[in-house]
Short mmCIF file of C-alpha atoms and ligand atoms in Angstrom, two decimals:
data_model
loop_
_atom_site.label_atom_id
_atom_site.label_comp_id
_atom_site.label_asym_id
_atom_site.label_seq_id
_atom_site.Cartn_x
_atom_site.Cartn_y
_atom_site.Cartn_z
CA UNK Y 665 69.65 78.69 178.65
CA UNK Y 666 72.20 81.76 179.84
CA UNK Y 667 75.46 80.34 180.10
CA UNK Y 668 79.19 82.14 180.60
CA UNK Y 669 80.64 83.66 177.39
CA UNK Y 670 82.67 81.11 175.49
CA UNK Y 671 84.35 80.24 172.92
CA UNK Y 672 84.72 76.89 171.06
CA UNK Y 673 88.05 76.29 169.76
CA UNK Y 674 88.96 73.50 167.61
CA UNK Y 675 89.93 70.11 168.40
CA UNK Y 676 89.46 67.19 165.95
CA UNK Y 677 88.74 68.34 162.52
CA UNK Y 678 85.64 67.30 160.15
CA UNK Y 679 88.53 65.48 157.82
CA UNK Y 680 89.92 63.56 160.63
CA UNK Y 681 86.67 62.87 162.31
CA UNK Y 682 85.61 61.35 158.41
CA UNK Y 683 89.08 59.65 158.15
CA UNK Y 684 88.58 57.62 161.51
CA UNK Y 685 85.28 56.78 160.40
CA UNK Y 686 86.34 55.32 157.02
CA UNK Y 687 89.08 53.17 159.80
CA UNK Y 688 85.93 52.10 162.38
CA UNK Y 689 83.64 51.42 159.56
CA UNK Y 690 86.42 48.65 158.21
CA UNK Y 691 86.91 47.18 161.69
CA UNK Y 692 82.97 46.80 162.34
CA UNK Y 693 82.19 45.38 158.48
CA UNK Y 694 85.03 42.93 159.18
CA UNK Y 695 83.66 41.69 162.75
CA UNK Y 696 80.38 41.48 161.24
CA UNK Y 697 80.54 40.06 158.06
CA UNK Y 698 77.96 37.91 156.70
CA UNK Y 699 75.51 38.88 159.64
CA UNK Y 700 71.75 39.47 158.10
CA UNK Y 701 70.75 40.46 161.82
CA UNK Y 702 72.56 43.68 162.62
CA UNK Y 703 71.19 46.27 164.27
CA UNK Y 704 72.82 49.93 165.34
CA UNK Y 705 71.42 51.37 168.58
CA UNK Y 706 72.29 54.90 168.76
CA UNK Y 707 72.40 56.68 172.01
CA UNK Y 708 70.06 59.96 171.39
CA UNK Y 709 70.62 62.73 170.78
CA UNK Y 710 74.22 62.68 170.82
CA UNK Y 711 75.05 60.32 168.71
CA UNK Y 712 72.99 61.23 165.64
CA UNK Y 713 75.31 62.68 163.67
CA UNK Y 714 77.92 59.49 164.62
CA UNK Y 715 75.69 57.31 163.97
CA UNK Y 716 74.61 58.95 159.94
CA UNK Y 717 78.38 58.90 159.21
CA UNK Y 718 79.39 55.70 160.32
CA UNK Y 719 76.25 53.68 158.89
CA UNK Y 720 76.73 55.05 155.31
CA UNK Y 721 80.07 53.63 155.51
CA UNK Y 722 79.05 50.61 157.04
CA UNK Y 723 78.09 48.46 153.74
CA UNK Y 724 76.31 45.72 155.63
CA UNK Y 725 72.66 44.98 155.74
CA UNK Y 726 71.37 46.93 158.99
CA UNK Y 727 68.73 48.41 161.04
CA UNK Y 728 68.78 51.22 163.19
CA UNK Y 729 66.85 52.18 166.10
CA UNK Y 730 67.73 54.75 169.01
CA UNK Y 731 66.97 54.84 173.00
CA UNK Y 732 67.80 57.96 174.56
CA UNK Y 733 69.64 57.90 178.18
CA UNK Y 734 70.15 61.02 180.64
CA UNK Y 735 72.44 61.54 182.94
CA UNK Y 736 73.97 64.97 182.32
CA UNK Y 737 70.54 67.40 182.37
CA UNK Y 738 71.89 70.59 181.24
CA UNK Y 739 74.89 70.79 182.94
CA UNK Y 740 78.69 70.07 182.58
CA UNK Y 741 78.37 67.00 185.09
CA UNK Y 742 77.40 63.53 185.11
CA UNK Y 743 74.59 62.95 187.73
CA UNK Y 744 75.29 59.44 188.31
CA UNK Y 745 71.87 58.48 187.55
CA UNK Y 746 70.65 57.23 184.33
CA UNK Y 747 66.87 57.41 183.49
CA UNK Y 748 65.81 56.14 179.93
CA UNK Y 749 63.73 58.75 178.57
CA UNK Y 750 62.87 57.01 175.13
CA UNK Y 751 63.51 53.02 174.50
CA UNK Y 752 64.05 50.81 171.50
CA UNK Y 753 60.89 50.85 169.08
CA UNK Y 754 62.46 46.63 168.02
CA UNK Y 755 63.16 43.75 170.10
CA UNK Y 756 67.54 42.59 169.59
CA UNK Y 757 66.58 38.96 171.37
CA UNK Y 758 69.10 36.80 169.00
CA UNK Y 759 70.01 39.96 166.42
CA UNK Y 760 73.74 41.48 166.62
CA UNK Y 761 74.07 44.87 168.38
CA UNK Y 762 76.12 47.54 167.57
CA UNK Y 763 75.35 50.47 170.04
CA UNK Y 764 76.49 54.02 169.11
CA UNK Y 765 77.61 56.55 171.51
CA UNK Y 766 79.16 59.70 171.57
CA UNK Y 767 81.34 59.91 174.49
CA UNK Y 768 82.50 58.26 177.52
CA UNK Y 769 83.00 59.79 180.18
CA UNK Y 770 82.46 58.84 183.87
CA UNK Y 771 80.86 55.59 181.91
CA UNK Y 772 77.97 55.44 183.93
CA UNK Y 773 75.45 56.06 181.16
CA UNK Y 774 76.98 53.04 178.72
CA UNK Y 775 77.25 50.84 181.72
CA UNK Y 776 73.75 51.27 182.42
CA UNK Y 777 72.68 51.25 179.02
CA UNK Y 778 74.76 48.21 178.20
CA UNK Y 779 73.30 46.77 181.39
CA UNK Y 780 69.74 46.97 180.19
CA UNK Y 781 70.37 45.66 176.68
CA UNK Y 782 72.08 42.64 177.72
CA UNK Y 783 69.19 41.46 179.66
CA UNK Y 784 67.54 41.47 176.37
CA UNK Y 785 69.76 38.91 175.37
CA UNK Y 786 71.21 40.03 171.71
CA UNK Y 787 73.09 37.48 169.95
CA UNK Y 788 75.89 39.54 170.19
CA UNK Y 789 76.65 43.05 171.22
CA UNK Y 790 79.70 44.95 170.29
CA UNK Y 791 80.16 48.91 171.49
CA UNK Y 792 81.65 52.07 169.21
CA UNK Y 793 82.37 55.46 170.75
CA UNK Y 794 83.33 58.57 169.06
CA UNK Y 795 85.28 60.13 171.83
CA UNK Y 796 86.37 58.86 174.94
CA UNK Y 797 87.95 60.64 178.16
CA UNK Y 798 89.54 58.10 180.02
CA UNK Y 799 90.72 59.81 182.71
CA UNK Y 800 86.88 60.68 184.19
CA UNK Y 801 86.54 57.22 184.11
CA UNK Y 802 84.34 55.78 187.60
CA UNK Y 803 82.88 52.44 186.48
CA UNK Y 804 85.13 50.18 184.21
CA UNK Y 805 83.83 50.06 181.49
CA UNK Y 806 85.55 49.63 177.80
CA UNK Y 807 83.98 49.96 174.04
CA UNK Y 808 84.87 47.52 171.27
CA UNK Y 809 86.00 50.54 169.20
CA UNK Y 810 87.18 54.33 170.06
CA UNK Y 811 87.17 57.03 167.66
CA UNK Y 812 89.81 59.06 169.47
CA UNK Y 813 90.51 59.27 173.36
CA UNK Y 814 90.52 62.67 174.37
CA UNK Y 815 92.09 64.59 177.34
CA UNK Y 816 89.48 65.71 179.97
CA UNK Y 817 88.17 69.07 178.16
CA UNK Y 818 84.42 69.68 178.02
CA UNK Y 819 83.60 69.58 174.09
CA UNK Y 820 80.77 70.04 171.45
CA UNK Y 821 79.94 69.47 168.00
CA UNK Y 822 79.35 66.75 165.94
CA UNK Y 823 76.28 66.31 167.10
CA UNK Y 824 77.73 67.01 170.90
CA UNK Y 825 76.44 69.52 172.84
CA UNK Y 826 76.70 72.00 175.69
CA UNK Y 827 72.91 72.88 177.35
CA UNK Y 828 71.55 71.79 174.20
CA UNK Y 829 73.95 74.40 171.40
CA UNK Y 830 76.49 73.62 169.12
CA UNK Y 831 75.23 70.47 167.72
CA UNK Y 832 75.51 71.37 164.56
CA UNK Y 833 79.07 71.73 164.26
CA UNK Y 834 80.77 69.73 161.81
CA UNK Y 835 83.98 69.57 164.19
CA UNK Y 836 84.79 68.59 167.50
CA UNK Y 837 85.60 71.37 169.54
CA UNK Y 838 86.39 72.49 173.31
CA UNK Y 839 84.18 74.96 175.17
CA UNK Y 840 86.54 78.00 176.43
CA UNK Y 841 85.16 80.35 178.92
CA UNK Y 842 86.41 83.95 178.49
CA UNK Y 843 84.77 85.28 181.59
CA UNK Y 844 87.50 85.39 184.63
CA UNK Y 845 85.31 82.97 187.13
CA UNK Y 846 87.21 79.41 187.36
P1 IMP I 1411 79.03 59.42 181.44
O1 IMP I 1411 77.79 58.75 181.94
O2 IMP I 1411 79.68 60.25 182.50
O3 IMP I 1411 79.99 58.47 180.79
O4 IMP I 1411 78.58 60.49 180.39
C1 IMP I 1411 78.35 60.20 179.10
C2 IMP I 1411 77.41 61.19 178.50
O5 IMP I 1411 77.65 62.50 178.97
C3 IMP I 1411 77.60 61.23 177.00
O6 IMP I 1411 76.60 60.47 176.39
C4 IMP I 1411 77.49 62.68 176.64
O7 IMP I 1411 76.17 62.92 176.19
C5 IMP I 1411 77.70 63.43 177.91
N1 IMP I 1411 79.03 64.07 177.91
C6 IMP I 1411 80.18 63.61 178.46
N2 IMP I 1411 81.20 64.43 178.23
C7 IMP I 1411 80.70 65.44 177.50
C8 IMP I 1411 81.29 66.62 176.90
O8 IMP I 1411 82.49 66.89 176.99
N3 IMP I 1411 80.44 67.41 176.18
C9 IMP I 1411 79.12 67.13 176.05
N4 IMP I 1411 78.53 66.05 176.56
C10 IMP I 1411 79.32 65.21 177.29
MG1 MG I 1412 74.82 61.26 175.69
#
C-alpha cells in the first residue's frame, strides 16, 4: 500500500523492551504459580512477537493459542468496530487466561475481545499489554500488566505495524512523516 514518506525514529529500545519483559514475566509467574491450566491468548498479528518473548520467560507450564481481532483495517484509526477474523482453535471453560496484546489504544478491541472470552467462562483471566496510550482511551478499560504507557504517537515494530510494514523491527519506534501535509 502507497503511503506518505516517513521515517521511523526510535522510541523504546530492543534492551529495554527485553528488560521489561524479564519484570512482566516475574509478575505473571508469581500470580500464577502452581496453575497446570494456563493458557496465553495472543491477539494476532500484533502480538506475535510479544507474545514469543514473554512466554520463553514465562517458566510455567502453558498453552498458547491466538484469535485475531480488527478494528484498525489499514489505516491509522480505530473503526470502532471489532470483527473476529480468526477464533481460538481450544476451549478456556475452567483454564486460566492470560491474553496478549500489543497496544491499547481507544480500548475498544480488548474490551470486545475480553467481552467475548469471558462468556466462555475461564477460571480466571488476567490481561498483559506491551504498550498502552492512555490518553486515546474511549471505553474504560485497564490490563493486569503494562509494558510501558506511551504518549499518543502512532508507532511500529516489534511485531507492530503501520498498513501491514515494519513488523519486523526489533524496536519500538514512531512513524514520522517528512512530507509537509499535516
Ligand atoms: P483500540 O481498539 O483502539 O484500542 O486499538 C487497538 C489496536 O489498534 C491494537 O491491537 C493495534 O493493533 C492497533 N493500534 C493502536 N495503536 C497503534 C499504533 O500506534 N500503531 C499500530 N497499531 C496500533
Ligand atoms: Mg491489534
Amino acid at each position: 500500500m502507497a503511503t506518505r514518506p516517513y521515517v521511523i525514529d526510535q522510541m523504546i529500545s530492543a534492551k529495554s523492551i527485553a528488560a521489561r519483559i524479564e519484570e512482566l514475566a516475574a509478575e505473571i509467574r508469581t500470580r500464577f504459580a502452581g496453575t497446570d491450566k494456563l493458557i496465553v491468548v495472543g491477539l494476532l498479528r500484533g502480538s506475535f512477537v510479544f507474545i514469543a518473548d514473554l512466554v520463553r520467560e514465562l517458566d510455567l507450564p502453558v498453552e498458547v493459542d491466538f484469535l485475531e481481532a480488527s478494528s484498525y483495517g489499514d489505516g491509522m484509526r480505530s473503526s470502532r468496530e471489532v470483527r473476529i477474523l480468526k477464533d481460538l482453535r481450544g476451549e478456556i471453560a475452567g483454564r486460566d487466561v492470560l491474553v496478549v496484546e500489543d497496544i491499547v489504544d481507544t480500548g475498544f478491541t480488548l474490551h470486545h475481545v475480553l467481552h467475548l472470552l469471558r462468556s466462555r467462562n475461564p477460571a480466571r483471566m488476567e490481561v498483559c499489554v506491551l504498550l498502552d496510550k492512555p490518553t486515546r482511551r474511549e471505553v474504560d478499560i485497564k490490563a493486569t500488566w503494562t509494558g510501558f504507557e506511551i504518549p499518543d504517537e502512532f508507532v511500529v515494530g516489534y511485531g507492530i505495524d503501520f498498513a501491514q510494514r515494519n513488523r519486523n523491527l526489533p524496536f519500538i519506534g514512531k512513524v514520522r512523516f517528512t512530507d509537509t501535509g499535516e
